[in-house]
Amino acid sequence: MKKTDFNLYLITDRKLVCSSRLPVNSQASSGNGGCCTALVAAVEEALKAGIKAVQLREKDLLTRELLQIAYEMKGLTEKYNAMLFINDRLDIALCTNADGVHLGQASIPVYAVRQVVGDKMLIGVSTHSLQEAVSAEGEGADFITYGPLYETPSKLKYGQPVGLESLKTLRERVSIPVFGIGGIKPEKAKNVIDAGAHGIALISGILGEADIKSAAEKYIKILD
């Protein structure tokens, strides 16, 4: 049985990487191919720093494109002894022998995924309320992300930040690992852990930085 033995969970966003690492004229001409290449390179920088879990979350890619980058990511995570999770797409996770799948509230239910993968994969679930968190645990999730804890552009559609007090209350009701997510800057990371989180999940905090390896190292040092 795989274990959630990581405390920093990197979530991908190729558009963020593309906008921050490729010149504007290059972005327009390279399309998905260029952004995917930039994303793979960016994730490798984070893995070099010591990141041990990556969620491939590129919802708008066509299936063949997603499968190709998933294979590349799997090769990278194996190289650096890290875990790969595929967002939502159980089929892609199975094809690439990923370590887990990460589900949203509109995804295939946890119990249905568990029937397919047994204990061969970890199942993570995105939650934004106490009710969703309790439900995810009840259905058999191995861990959850919870937030947004703070204001962040990538999570605006999920409403106002839930805050640390909400996280503390949640930890009294669920026993599986909880990863705080949403606007967690380095100076806020320790507060999230002190509020009961097992770890933190990041997108822009690492992939939005000019020096990805240094940004990842900073968070790793705080959490360790």
Tab-separated table of C-alpha atoms in Angstrom, residues 2 56 63 66-67 70-71 74 78 84-103 108 112-123:
chain	number	residue	atom	x	y	z
A	2	LYS	CA	1.386	3.382	-0.992
A	56	LEU	CA	-0.397	16.727	-13.326
A	63	THR	CA	-6.274	13.125	-24.390
A	66	LEU	CA	-2.183	14.737	-21.827
A	67	LEU	CA	-1.070	11.130	-22.165
A	70	ALA	CA	1.974	12.190	-18.389
A	71	TYR	CA	4.479	9.652	-19.705
A	74	LYS	CA	6.240	9.670	-14.959
A	78	GLU	CA	10.743	7.936	-11.237
A	84	LEU	CA	3.000	11.277	-9.785
A	85	PHE	CA	-0.717	11.969	-9.457
A	86	ILE	CA	-3.027	12.564	-12.410
A	87	ASN	CA	-5.865	15.002	-11.963
A	88	ASP	CA	-9.296	13.540	-12.666
A	89	ARG	CA	-8.268	11.177	-15.492
A	90	LEU	CA	-8.197	7.673	-14.088
A	91	ASP	CA	-7.595	6.297	-17.586
A	92	ILE	CA	-4.404	8.341	-17.971
A	93	ALA	CA	-3.279	7.349	-14.486
A	94	LEU	CA	-3.735	3.672	-15.322
A	95	CYS	CA	-1.975	3.949	-18.691
A	96	THR	CA	1.086	5.597	-17.165
A	97	ASN	CA	1.164	3.517	-13.982
A	98	ALA	CA	0.919	6.702	-11.941
A	99	ASP	CA	1.108	6.575	-8.152
A	100	GLY	CA	-2.307	8.081	-7.698
A	101	VAL	CA	-5.250	10.039	-9.038
A	102	HIS	CA	-6.597	13.332	-7.728
A	103	LEU	CA	-10.344	13.889	-7.919
A	108	ILE	CA	-15.878	10.001	-10.731
A	112	ALA	CA	-15.749	3.879	-7.845
A	113	VAL	CA	-12.054	4.624	-8.362
A	114	ARG	CA	-11.185	2.440	-5.383
A	115	GLN	CA	-13.029	-0.477	-6.962
A	116	VAL	CA	-10.735	-0.181	-9.968
A	117	VAL	CA	-7.348	0.528	-8.363
A	118	GLY	CA	-7.663	-1.237	-5.009
A	119	ASP	CA	-4.664	-0.319	-2.887
A	120	LYS	CA	-2.310	0.128	-5.846
A	121	MET	CA	-2.929	3.874	-6.095
A	122	LEU	CA	-3.442	6.723	-3.684
A	123	ILE	CA	-6.607	8.770	-4.100
